[in-house]
Short mmCIF file of C-alpha atoms in Angstrom, two decimals:
data_model
loop_
_atom_site.label_atom_id
_atom_site.label_comp_id
_atom_site.label_asym_id
_atom_site.label_seq_id
_atom_site.Cartn_x
_atom_site.Cartn_y
_atom_site.Cartn_z
CA MET A 1 0.00 0.00 0.00
CA TYR A 2 1.53 3.28 -1.16
CA LYS A 3 0.77 6.19 1.18
CA ALA A 4 1.09 9.78 0.00
CA ASP A 5 0.10 13.07 1.62
CA TYR A 6 -0.42 15.56 -1.19
CA HIS A 7 -1.33 18.72 0.73
CA THR A 8 1.11 20.02 3.36
CA HIS A 9 2.53 23.40 4.38
CA SER A 10 5.95 24.38 5.67
CA ARG A 11 7.19 27.61 7.23
CA PHE A 12 7.27 29.08 3.72
CA SER A 13 3.49 29.37 3.93
CA PHE A 14 2.28 32.43 5.79
CA ASP A 15 0.39 30.17 8.20
CA GLY A 16 2.95 27.33 8.43
CA LYS A 17 5.74 26.84 10.93
CA GLU A 18 7.66 23.64 10.15
CA GLU A 19 11.02 23.23 8.50
CA ILE A 20 10.87 20.98 5.44
CA ASP A 21 13.35 18.57 7.00
CA ALA A 22 11.11 18.19 10.05
CA MET A 23 8.14 17.54 7.77
CA CYS A 24 10.03 14.79 5.97
CA ARG A 25 11.00 13.12 9.24
CA ALA A 26 7.36 13.30 10.38
CA ALA A 27 6.22 11.80 7.07
CA ILE A 28 8.56 8.84 7.48
CA LYS A 29 7.43 8.36 11.07
CA ALA A 30 3.79 8.36 9.85
CA GLY A 31 4.59 5.58 7.39
CA LEU A 32 4.30 7.68 4.24
CA ASP A 33 6.01 6.80 0.99
CA GLU A 34 5.62 10.31 -0.42
CA ILE A 35 4.94 13.86 0.67
CA ALA A 36 4.04 16.82 -1.51
CA VAL A 37 4.97 20.16 0.04
CA THR A 38 2.31 22.56 -1.27
CA ASP A 39 2.97 25.94 0.28
CA HIS A 40 0.56 28.79 -0.32
CA MET A 41 0.86 31.16 -3.24
CA ASP A 42 -2.36 33.12 -3.25
CA ILE A 43 -2.81 35.51 -6.15
CA PHE A 44 -4.18 39.01 -5.51
CA THR A 45 -6.01 41.18 -8.01
CA ASP A 46 -3.51 44.03 -8.05
CA LEU A 47 -0.20 42.86 -6.56
CA PRO A 48 2.83 41.01 -7.89
CA TYR A 49 2.84 37.45 -6.61
CA GLY A 50 4.43 36.91 -3.23
CA GLU A 51 3.68 40.35 -1.78
CA GLY A 52 1.70 40.71 1.42
CA LYS A 53 -1.57 42.61 1.53
CA LEU A 54 -2.83 44.81 4.36
CA PHE A 55 -6.60 44.66 4.85
CA ASP A 56 -8.90 47.30 6.35
CA ASP A 57 -8.97 45.55 9.74
CA GLY A 58 -5.17 45.65 9.95
CA GLN A 59 -4.79 41.97 9.10
CA GLU A 60 -1.82 41.39 6.85
CA SER A 61 -1.71 38.32 4.65
CA ARG A 62 1.75 37.13 3.66
CA TYR A 63 2.26 34.39 1.13
CA THR A 64 5.24 32.44 -0.15
CA THR A 65 7.89 35.03 -0.89
CA ASP A 66 11.28 33.31 -0.87
CA THR A 67 10.63 30.71 -3.54
CA ALA A 68 14.34 30.41 -4.32
CA ASP A 69 15.09 29.21 -0.78
CA LEU A 70 11.99 26.98 -0.85
CA ALA A 71 13.22 25.35 -4.06
CA ARG A 72 16.70 24.84 -2.61
CA GLN A 73 15.36 23.19 0.53
CA LEU A 74 13.04 20.93 -1.44
CA ALA A 75 15.92 19.85 -3.67
CA ALA A 76 18.04 19.14 -0.60
CA ALA A 77 15.25 17.09 0.97
CA LYS A 78 14.80 15.06 -2.23
CA GLU A 79 18.48 14.13 -2.14
CA LYS A 80 18.68 13.52 1.61
CA TYR A 81 15.63 11.24 1.79
CA ALA A 82 16.04 9.43 -1.54
CA GLY A 83 15.12 5.77 -1.11
CA ARG A 84 13.16 6.49 2.06
CA LEU A 85 10.65 9.17 1.02
CA VAL A 86 9.63 10.76 -2.25
CA VAL A 87 9.53 14.55 -1.81
CA THR A 88 7.37 16.33 -4.38
CA ALA A 89 7.76 20.07 -4.89
CA GLY A 90 4.20 21.34 -5.09
CA ILE A 91 2.33 24.59 -4.56
CA GLU A 92 -1.20 25.60 -3.55
CA LEU A 93 -2.11 28.31 -6.03
CA GLY A 94 -4.98 30.44 -4.75
CA GLN A 95 -7.57 31.98 -7.11
CA PRO A 96 -5.20 32.43 -10.10
CA GLN A 97 -8.14 33.63 -12.19
CA VAL A 98 -8.05 37.07 -10.52
CA ASN A 99 -4.64 37.88 -11.99
CA PRO A 100 -3.77 35.34 -14.70
CA ASP A 101 -0.57 37.07 -15.76
CA GLN A 102 0.89 36.95 -12.26
CA ALA A 103 -0.20 33.33 -11.83
CA ARG A 104 1.41 32.39 -15.14
CA GLN A 105 4.62 34.19 -14.25
CA PHE A 106 4.83 32.45 -10.90
CA LEU A 107 4.40 28.99 -12.44
CA GLU A 108 7.06 29.76 -15.03
CA ASP A 109 9.46 30.95 -12.34
CA PHE A 110 8.89 28.21 -9.75
CA GLN A 111 8.04 25.27 -12.05
CA PRO A 112 6.32 23.09 -9.45
CA GLU A 113 5.88 19.35 -9.95
CA PHE A 114 2.29 19.49 -8.70
CA VAL A 115 -0.27 22.30 -8.35
CA ILE A 116 -3.37 22.48 -6.17
CA GLY A 117 -5.80 25.09 -7.48
CA SER A 118 -7.82 26.62 -4.66
CA VAL A 119 -10.12 29.49 -3.85
CA HIS A 120 -9.49 31.14 -0.49
CA ASN A 121 -10.17 34.80 -1.32
CA MET A 122 -13.16 36.21 -3.16
CA GLU A 123 -14.30 39.85 -3.37
CA LYS A 124 -11.74 42.45 -2.28
CA ASP A 125 -9.13 39.66 -2.00
CA LEU A 126 -10.56 38.75 1.41
CA ASP A 127 -10.04 35.18 2.60
CA VAL A 128 -13.23 33.38 3.64
CA TYR A 129 -11.39 32.65 6.90
CA TYR A 130 -12.00 36.27 7.92
CA TYR A 131 -15.73 36.34 7.15
CA ASP A 132 -18.19 37.14 9.92
CA PHE A 133 -20.81 34.44 9.52
CA THR A 134 -23.28 36.07 11.90
CA ASP A 135 -25.54 37.54 9.22
CA ILE A 136 -24.44 35.49 6.21
CA ASP A 137 -26.84 33.38 4.18
CA LEU A 138 -24.62 30.30 4.02
CA THR A 139 -26.51 28.76 1.11
CA ALA A 140 -26.07 31.91 -0.97
CA LEU A 141 -22.42 32.23 0.04
CA TYR A 142 -21.62 28.67 -0.93
CA ASP A 143 -23.47 29.00 -4.23
CA HIS A 144 -21.28 32.04 -4.96
CA TYR A 145 -18.16 30.13 -3.91
CA LEU A 146 -19.03 27.41 -6.41
CA ASP A 147 -19.19 30.08 -9.12
CA TRP A 148 -15.59 30.97 -8.24
CA LEU A 149 -14.62 27.29 -8.43
CA LEU A 150 -16.27 27.03 -11.84
CA GLU A 151 -14.24 29.96 -13.12
CA LEU A 152 -11.07 28.45 -11.67
CA ALA A 153 -11.92 25.15 -13.38
CA ARG A 154 -12.45 26.86 -16.73
CA THR A 155 -9.35 29.03 -16.79
CA GLY A 156 -6.82 27.99 -14.14
CA ASP A 157 -3.53 26.16 -14.64
CA PHE A 158 -3.51 23.52 -11.89
CA ASP A 159 -3.65 19.74 -11.43
CA VAL A 160 -6.25 19.11 -8.73
CA MET A 161 -8.78 21.42 -7.15
CA GLY A 162 -8.42 21.86 -3.40
CA HIS A 163 -10.91 21.72 -0.51
CA LEU A 164 -14.15 22.14 -2.47
CA THR A 165 -16.19 22.93 0.65
CA TYR A 166 -13.74 25.39 2.24
CA PRO A 167 -16.33 27.97 3.47
CA LEU A 168 -18.25 25.29 5.35
CA ARG A 169 -15.27 24.66 7.62
CA TYR A 170 -15.35 28.20 8.99
CA ALA A 171 -19.13 28.52 9.06
CA PHE A 172 -19.13 25.61 11.47
CA GLU A 173 -16.14 26.77 13.51
CA ARG A 174 -17.50 30.32 13.91
CA ARG A 175 -21.24 29.67 14.26
CA GLY A 176 -21.82 25.92 14.41
CA MET A 177 -23.53 26.09 11.02
CA ARG A 178 -23.84 22.99 8.85
CA MET A 179 -25.23 22.82 5.34
CA ASP A 180 -26.35 19.97 3.11
CA THR A 181 -24.38 19.91 -0.16
CA ALA A 182 -26.99 17.84 -2.04
CA PRO A 183 -28.96 20.88 -3.33
CA PHE A 184 -25.85 21.92 -5.29
CA GLU A 185 -25.71 18.72 -7.32
CA GLU A 186 -26.13 20.41 -10.70
CA LYS A 187 -23.33 22.90 -10.03
CA PHE A 188 -21.09 20.11 -8.84
CA ARG A 189 -21.85 18.16 -12.00
CA ALA A 190 -21.02 21.21 -14.12
CA LEU A 191 -17.78 21.66 -12.18
CA PHE A 192 -16.79 18.02 -12.56
CA ARG A 193 -17.54 18.01 -16.29
CA ILE A 194 -15.08 20.87 -16.79
CA LEU A 195 -12.40 19.29 -14.61
CA ILE A 196 -12.67 15.92 -16.32
CA GLU A 197 -12.64 17.43 -19.80
CA ARG A 198 -9.47 19.35 -18.91
CA GLY A 199 -7.75 16.31 -17.39
CA LYS A 200 -7.82 17.71 -13.87
CA GLY A 201 -9.00 16.24 -10.58
CA ILE A 202 -9.93 17.00 -7.00
CA GLU A 203 -8.47 16.25 -3.60
CA LEU A 204 -9.88 14.49 -0.58
CA ASN A 205 -8.80 16.95 2.11
CA VAL A 206 -8.98 15.26 5.52
CA SER A 207 -8.08 18.30 7.63
CA GLY A 208 -11.68 18.63 8.80
CA LEU A 209 -11.33 15.32 10.63
CA PHE A 210 -8.89 16.87 13.09
CA ARG A 211 -10.86 20.12 13.31
CA PRO A 212 -14.18 20.80 15.08
CA MET A 213 -16.37 20.03 12.05
CA ARG A 214 -15.16 16.41 11.86
CA GLU A 215 -15.90 16.21 8.15
CA THR A 216 -13.73 15.89 5.07
CA MET A 217 -13.63 18.44 2.28
CA PRO A 218 -15.55 17.41 0.27
CA PRO A 219 -17.82 14.96 2.11
CA LEU A 220 -18.59 11.45 0.87
CA TYR A 221 -21.68 12.49 -1.07
CA VAL A 222 -19.62 14.80 -3.28
CA LEU A 223 -16.90 12.17 -3.75
CA LYS A 224 -19.54 9.72 -4.99
CA LEU A 225 -20.96 12.36 -7.31
CA TYR A 226 -17.52 13.10 -8.76
CA LYS A 227 -16.93 9.39 -9.38
CA SER A 228 -20.36 8.99 -10.99
CA CYS A 229 -19.46 11.80 -13.39
CA GLY A 230 -16.41 9.86 -14.51
CA GLY A 231 -13.84 11.39 -12.19
CA GLU A 232 -10.70 9.34 -11.63
CA ILE A 233 -7.98 11.81 -10.61
CA ILE A 234 -7.97 12.23 -6.84
CA THR A 235 -5.29 12.90 -4.24
CA ILE A 236 -5.33 12.57 -0.45
CA GLY A 237 -4.14 15.58 1.54
CA SER A 238 -3.91 16.34 5.24
CA ASP A 239 -3.57 20.12 4.72
CA ALA A 240 -1.17 19.88 7.65
CA HIS A 241 0.40 23.12 8.83
CA ASP A 242 2.42 21.38 11.52
CA ALA A 243 4.33 18.12 11.58
CA VAL A 244 2.01 16.28 13.94
CA ASN A 245 -0.79 16.15 11.35
CA ILE A 246 1.28 15.03 8.36
CA GLY A 247 -0.09 11.75 7.04
CA ALA A 248 -3.19 11.96 9.24
CA TYR A 249 -6.26 9.84 8.46
CA GLN A 250 -4.72 8.01 5.51
CA ASP A 251 -6.63 4.79 6.26
CA GLU A 252 -9.93 6.61 6.75
CA ALA A 253 -9.41 8.48 3.49
CA ARG A 254 -8.77 5.25 1.60
CA ASP A 255 -11.90 3.72 3.08
CA MET A 256 -13.92 6.74 1.92
CA LEU A 257 -12.49 6.56 -1.56
CA ALA A 258 -13.26 2.86 -1.77
CA ALA A 259 -16.82 3.56 -0.59
CA ALA A 260 -17.14 6.16 -3.35
CA GLY A 261 -16.01 3.64 -5.96
CA PHE A 262 -12.38 4.63 -6.51
CA LYS A 263 -9.74 1.97 -7.12
CA ALA A 264 -6.64 4.17 -7.04
CA ILE A 265 -5.14 7.39 -5.74
CA THR A 266 -3.24 9.83 -7.92
CA LEU A 267 0.39 10.89 -7.73
CA TYR A 268 2.19 13.42 -9.92
CA ARG A 269 5.53 13.40 -11.70
CA LYS A 270 6.37 16.66 -13.47
CA ARG A 271 2.66 17.55 -13.36
CA GLN A 272 1.64 14.30 -15.05
CA PRO A 273 -0.79 12.05 -13.15
CA ARG A 274 0.06 8.49 -12.19
CA PHE A 275 -2.23 6.04 -10.46
CA VAL A 276 -1.48 3.59 -7.66
CA ASP A 277 -3.99 1.10 -6.32
CA LEU A 278 -5.76 1.80 -3.07
#
């Protein structure tokens, strides 16, 4: 059984803290065969990639800035752990559709081996993490979020789409709000048609299992829907921002994928998908 965690963050992410070497040691301890380091590179509407942005409330968002050092450390880890752990140099590219030129330039400069395409920030470049869910119509918000995912699917350069139900994590953590995803079936189907036609996939993000919501992103219903649409490309990611969660819930994730009808997980080599049996 080949175990791979395809969504992790090091100290090069604005919200990460671990050295890449420590992450590799944790991955080996967790019994992983492979780890993809996918630090954040969120794209803003009006800034060169890698710059921080100061919001009205004084919150400053900083994203991966020293990509040269990141690349050096990833290369060193590949060499150091060769034969014990495959280290894949990835990136989590946030909402590239808002500034396609900057997103394109970043990918040309960094040349990652694997790219997660995500949406964190919507209007005014504000991350959903900072939303006040007190007076928000969650159904309307999530419908709007799916529109952003659809645009990302149509135009973005990425390999798999990350955490499809991202706003639901924070709606629950802030206000205890849960929402059924079944009413969005037609939008999910439209999203999956685009992804499949473009040769792209989704991830099973298990981070919700070690957070208060206790639910994966996306949940099993959406995984089954993706498979029924013909989806095959799928990765497992912990979304770990510290070493202790690297490789978390690998067995549970595999059980979910099997329940949804999948026979394999996806790995990437130079941005080309490969499949290994569950």
